PDB file of C-alpha atoms in Angstrom:
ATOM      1  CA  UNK A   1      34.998 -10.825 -27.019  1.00  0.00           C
ATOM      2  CA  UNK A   2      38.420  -9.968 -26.559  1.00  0.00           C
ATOM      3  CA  UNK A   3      39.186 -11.426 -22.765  1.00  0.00           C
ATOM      4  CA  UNK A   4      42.843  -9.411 -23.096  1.00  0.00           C
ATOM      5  CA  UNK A   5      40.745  -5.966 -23.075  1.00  0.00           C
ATOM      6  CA  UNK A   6      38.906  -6.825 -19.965  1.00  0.00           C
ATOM      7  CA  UNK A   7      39.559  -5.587 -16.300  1.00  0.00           C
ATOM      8  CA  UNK A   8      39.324  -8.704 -14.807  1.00  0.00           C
ATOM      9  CA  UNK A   9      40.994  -6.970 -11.368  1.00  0.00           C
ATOM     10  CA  UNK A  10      37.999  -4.813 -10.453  1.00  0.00           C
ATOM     11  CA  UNK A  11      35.187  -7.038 -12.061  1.00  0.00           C
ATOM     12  CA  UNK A  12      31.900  -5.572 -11.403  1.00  0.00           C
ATOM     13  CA  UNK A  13      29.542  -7.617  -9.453  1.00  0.00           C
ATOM     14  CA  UNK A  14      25.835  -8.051  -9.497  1.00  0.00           C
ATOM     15  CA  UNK A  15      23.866  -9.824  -7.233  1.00  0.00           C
ATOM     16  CA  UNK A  16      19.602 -10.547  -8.308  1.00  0.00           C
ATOM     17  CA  UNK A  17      18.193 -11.048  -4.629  1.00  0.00           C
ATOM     18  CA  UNK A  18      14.158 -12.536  -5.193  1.00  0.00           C
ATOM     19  CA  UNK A  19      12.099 -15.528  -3.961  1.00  0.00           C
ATOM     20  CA  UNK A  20      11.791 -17.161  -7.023  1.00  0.00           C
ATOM     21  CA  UNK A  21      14.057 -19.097  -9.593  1.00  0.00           C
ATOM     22  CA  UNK A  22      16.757 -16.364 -10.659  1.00  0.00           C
ATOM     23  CA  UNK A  23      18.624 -19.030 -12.925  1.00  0.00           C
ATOM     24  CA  UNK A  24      17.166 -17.500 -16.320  1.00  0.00           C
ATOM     25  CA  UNK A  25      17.274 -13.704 -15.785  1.00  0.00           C
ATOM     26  CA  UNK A  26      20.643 -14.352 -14.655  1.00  0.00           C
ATOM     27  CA  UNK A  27      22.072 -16.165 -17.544  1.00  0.00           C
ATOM     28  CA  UNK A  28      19.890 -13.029 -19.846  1.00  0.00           C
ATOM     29  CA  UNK A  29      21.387 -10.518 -17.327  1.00  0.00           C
ATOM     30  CA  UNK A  30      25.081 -11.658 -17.664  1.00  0.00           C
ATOM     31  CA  UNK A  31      25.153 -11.752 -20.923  1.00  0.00           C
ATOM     32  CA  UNK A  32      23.445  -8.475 -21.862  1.00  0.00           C
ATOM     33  CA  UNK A  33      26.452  -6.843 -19.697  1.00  0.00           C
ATOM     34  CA  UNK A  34      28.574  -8.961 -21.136  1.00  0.00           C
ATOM     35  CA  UNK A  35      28.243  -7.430 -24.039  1.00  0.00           C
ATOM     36  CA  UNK A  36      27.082  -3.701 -23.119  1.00  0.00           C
ATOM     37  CA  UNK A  37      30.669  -3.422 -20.597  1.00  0.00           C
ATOM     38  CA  UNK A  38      33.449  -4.445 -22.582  1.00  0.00           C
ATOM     39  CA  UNK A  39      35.437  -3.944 -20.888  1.00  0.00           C
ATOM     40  CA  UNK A  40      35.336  -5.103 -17.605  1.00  0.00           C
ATOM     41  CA  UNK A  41      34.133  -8.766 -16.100  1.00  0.00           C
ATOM     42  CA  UNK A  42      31.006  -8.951 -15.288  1.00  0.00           C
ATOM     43  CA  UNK A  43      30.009 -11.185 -12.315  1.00  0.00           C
ATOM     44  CA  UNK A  44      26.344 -12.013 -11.127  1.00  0.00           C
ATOM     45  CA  UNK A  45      24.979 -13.905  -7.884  1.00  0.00           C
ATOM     46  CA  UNK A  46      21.690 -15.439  -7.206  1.00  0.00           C
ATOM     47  CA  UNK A  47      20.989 -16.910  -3.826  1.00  0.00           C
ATOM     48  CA  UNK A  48      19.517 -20.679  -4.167  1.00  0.00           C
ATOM     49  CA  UNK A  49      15.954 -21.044  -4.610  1.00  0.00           C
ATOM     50  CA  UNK A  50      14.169 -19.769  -1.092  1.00  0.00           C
ATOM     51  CA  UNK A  51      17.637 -18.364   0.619  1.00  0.00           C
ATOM     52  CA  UNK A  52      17.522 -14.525   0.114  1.00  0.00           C
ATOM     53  CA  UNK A  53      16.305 -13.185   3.320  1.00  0.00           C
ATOM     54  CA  UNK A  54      18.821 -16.079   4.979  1.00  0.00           C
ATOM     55  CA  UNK A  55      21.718 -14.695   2.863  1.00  0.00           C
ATOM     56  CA  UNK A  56      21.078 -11.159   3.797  1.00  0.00           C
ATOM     57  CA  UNK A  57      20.773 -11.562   7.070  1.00  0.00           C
ATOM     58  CA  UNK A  58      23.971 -13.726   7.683  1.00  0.00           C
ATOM     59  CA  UNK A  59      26.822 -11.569   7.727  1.00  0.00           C
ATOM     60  CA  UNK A  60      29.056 -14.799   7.159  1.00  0.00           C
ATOM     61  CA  UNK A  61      27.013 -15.756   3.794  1.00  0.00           C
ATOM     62  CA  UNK A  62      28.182 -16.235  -0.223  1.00  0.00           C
ATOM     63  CA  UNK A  63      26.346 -12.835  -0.693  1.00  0.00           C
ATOM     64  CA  UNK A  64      28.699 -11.128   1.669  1.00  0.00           C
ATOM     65  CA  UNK A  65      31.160 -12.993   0.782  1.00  0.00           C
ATOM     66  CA  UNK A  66      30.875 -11.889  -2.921  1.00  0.00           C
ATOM     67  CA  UNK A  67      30.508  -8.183  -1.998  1.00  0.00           C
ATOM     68  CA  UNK A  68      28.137  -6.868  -4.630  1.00  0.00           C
ATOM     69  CA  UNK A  69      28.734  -3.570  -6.558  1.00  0.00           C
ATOM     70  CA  UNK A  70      25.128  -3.483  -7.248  1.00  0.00           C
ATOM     71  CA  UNK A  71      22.257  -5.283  -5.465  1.00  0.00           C
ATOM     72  CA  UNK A  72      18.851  -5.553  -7.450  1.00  0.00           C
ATOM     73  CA  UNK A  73      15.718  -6.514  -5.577  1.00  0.00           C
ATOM     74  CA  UNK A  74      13.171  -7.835  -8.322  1.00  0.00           C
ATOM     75  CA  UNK A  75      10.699  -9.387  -6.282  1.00  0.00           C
ATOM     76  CA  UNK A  76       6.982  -9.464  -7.109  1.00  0.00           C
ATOM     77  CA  UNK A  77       3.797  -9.405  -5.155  1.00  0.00           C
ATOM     78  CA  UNK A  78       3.045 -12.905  -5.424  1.00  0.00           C
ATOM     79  CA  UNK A  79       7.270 -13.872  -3.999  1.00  0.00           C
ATOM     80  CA  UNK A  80       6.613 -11.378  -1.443  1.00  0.00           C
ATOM     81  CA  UNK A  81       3.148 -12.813   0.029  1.00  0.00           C
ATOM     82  CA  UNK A  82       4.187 -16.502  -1.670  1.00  0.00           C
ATOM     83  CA  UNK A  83       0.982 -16.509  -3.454  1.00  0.00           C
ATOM     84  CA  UNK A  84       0.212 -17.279  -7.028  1.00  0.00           C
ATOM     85  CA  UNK A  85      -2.865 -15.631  -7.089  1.00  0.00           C
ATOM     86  CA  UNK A  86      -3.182 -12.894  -4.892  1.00  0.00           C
ATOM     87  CA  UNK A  87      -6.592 -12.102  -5.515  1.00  0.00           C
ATOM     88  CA  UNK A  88      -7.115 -15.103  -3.062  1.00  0.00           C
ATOM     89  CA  UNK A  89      -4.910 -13.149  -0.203  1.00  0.00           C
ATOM     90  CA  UNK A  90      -8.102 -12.922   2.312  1.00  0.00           C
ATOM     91  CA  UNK A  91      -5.506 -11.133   4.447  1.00  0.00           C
ATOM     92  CA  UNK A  92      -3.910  -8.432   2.976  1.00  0.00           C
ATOM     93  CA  UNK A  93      -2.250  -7.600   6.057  1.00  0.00           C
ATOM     94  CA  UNK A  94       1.485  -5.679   5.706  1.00  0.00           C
ATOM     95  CA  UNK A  95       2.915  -8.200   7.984  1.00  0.00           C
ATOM     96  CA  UNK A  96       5.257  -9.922   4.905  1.00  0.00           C
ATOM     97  CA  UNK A  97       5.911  -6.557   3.138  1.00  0.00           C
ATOM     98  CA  UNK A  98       7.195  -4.927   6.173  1.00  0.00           C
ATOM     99  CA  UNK A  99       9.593  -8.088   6.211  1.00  0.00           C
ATOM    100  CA  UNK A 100      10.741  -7.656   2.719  1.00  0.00           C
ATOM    101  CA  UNK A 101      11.204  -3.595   3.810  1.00  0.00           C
ATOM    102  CA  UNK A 102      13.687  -4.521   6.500  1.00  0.00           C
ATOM    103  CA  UNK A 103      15.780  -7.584   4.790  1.00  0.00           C
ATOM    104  CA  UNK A 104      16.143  -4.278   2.185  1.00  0.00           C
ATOM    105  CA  UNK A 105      17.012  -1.980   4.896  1.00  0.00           C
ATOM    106  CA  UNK A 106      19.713  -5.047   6.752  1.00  0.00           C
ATOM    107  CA  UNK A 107      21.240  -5.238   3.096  1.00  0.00           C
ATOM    108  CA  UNK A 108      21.547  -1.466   2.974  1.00  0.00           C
ATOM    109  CA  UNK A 109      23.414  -1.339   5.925  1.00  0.00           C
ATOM    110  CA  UNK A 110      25.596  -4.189   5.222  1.00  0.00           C
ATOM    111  CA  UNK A 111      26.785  -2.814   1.685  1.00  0.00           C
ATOM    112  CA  UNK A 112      28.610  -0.377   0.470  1.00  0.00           C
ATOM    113  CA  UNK A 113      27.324  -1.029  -3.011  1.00  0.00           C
ATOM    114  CA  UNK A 114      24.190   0.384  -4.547  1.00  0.00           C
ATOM    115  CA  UNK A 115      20.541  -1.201  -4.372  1.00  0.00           C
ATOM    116  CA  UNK A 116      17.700  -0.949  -6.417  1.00  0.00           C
ATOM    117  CA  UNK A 117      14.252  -1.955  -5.592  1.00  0.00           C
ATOM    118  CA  UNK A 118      11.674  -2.667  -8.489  1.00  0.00           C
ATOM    119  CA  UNK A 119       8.091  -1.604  -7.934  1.00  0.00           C
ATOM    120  CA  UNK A 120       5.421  -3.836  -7.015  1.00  0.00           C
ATOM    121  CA  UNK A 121       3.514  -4.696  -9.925  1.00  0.00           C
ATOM    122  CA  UNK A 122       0.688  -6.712 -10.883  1.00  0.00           C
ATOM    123  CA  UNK A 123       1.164  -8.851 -14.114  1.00  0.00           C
ATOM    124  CA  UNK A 124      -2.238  -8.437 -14.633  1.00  0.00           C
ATOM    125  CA  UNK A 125      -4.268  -5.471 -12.859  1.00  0.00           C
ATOM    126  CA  UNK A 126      -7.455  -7.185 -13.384  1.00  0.00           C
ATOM    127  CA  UNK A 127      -9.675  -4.602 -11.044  1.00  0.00           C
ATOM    128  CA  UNK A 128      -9.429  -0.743  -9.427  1.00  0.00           C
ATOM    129  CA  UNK A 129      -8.773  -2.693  -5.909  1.00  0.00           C
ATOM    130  CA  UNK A 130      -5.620  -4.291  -7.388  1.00  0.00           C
ATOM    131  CA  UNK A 131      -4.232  -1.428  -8.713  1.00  0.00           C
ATOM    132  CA  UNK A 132      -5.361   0.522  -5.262  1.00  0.00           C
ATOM    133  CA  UNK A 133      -3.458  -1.597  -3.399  1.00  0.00           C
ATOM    134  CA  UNK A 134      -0.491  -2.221  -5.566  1.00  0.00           C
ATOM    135  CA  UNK A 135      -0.413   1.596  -5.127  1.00  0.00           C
ATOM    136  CA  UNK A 136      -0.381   1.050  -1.351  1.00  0.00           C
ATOM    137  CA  UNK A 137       2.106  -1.298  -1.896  1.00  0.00           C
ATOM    138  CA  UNK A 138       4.733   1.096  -3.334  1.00  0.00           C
ATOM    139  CA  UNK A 139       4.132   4.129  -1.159  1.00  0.00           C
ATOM    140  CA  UNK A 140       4.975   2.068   1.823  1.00  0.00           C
ATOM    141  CA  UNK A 141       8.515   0.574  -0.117  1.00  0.00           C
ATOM    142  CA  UNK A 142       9.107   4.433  -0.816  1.00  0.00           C
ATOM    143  CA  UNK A 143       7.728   5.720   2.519  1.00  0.00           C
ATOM    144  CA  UNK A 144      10.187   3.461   4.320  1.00  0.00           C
ATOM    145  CA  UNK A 145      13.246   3.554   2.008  1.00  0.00           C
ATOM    146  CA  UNK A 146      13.889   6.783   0.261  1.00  0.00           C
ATOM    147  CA  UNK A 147      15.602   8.113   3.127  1.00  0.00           C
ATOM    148  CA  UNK A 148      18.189   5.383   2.717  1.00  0.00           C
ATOM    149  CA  UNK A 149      21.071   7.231   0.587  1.00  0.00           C
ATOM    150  CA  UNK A 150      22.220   3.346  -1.398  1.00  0.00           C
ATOM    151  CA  UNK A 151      18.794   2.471  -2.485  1.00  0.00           C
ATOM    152  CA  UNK A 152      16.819   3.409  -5.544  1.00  0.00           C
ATOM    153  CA  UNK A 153      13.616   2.831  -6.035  1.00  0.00           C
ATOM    154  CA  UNK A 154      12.446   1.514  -9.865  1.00  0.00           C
ATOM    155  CA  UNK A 155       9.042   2.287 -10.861  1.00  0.00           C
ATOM    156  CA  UNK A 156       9.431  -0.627 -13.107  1.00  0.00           C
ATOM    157  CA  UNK A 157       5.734  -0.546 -14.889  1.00  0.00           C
ATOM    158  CA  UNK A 158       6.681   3.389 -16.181  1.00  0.00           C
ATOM    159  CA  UNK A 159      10.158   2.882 -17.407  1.00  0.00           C
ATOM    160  CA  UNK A 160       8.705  -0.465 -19.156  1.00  0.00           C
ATOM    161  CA  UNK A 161       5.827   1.304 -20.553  1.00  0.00           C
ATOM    162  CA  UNK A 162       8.133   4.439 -21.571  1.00  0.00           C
ATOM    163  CA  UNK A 163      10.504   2.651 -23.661  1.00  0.00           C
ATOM    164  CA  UNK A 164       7.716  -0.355 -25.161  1.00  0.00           C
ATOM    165  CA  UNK A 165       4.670  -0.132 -26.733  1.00  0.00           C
ATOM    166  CA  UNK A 166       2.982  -2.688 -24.124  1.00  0.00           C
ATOM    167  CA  UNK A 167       2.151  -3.267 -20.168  1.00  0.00           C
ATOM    168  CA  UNK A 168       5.035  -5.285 -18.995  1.00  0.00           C
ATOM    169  CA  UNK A 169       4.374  -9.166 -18.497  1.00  0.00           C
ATOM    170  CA  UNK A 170       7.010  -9.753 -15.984  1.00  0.00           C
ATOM    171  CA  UNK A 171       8.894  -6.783 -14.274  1.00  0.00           C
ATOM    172  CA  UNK A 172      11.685  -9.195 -13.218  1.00  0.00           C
ATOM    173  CA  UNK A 173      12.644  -9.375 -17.060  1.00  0.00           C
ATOM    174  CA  UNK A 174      12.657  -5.139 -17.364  1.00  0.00           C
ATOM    175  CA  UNK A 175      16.177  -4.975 -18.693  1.00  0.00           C
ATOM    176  CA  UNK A 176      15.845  -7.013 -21.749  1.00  0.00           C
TER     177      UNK A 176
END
């Protein structure tokens, strides 16, 4: 790349907000705009491993700090309810999704950039009670956010399956 051709006054800033290990997708994600934006820096934040909602919430934090452009939420089921298999949630109360729902709402309101929110998807919809309540899932995420004029909602499983020939294996990868 030719560094001379960049804006490097008004780079544009990304920050990946999710419960898991962001290292990879961010390294994938930075370079993909990297070379898509040419010209402009590209910069992109991950909170360390288990600090999102902490970072969101303090108005003081690196995430404020950096002031975002953009703000992707890529989260899935299992981060959300910290579960690796959630077919073992007994529970399946809305107690940790109506969490998630507000540290989206606090980041809303503390940005004047733009968020997206994937979808909740299974990697694997094994049964029609999955799916059922992976739908329940989402209408509540859209229920409680659409009103909120900075945040888009992704329905991550249709734009995967629109522009592939497969069911995605892990939304959080959806741009490569």
């Amino acid at each position: 790349h030719n560094m001379e051709s960049r804006n490097t006054k008004n780079k544009l800033k990304v920050a990946l907000i999710g419960q898991s290990n962001l290292s990879l997708v961010k390294s994938s994600l930075q370079k993909y705009l990297e070379n898509t934006i040419q010209d402009q820096d590209i910069e992109v934040f991950i909170p360390p491993f288990g600090q999102s909602y902490q970072l969101i919430l303090d108005l003081d934090s690196s995430l404020w700090s950096f002031n975002p452009d953009f703000i992707f939420f890529i989260d899935r089921p299992e981060d959300i309810y910290c579960k690796d298999l959630l077919d073992n949630v007994k529970n399946r109360n809305n107690e940790q999704l109506l969490q998630y729902i507000n540290i989206i709402k606090t980041a809303s309101s503390n940005t004047n950039g733009s968020i997206y929110v994937n979808s909740l998807e299974f990697v694997k919809q094994i049964t029609v009670a999955s799916t059922r309540w992976d739908n329940d899932l989402n209408t509540k995420i859209y229920n409680e956010l659409s009103e909120l004029k900075n945040v888009l909602i992704i329905d991550i499983n249709n734009w995967y399956t629109s522009f592939s020939n497969g069911q995605i294996t892990d939304e959080r990868l959806w741009f490569m």
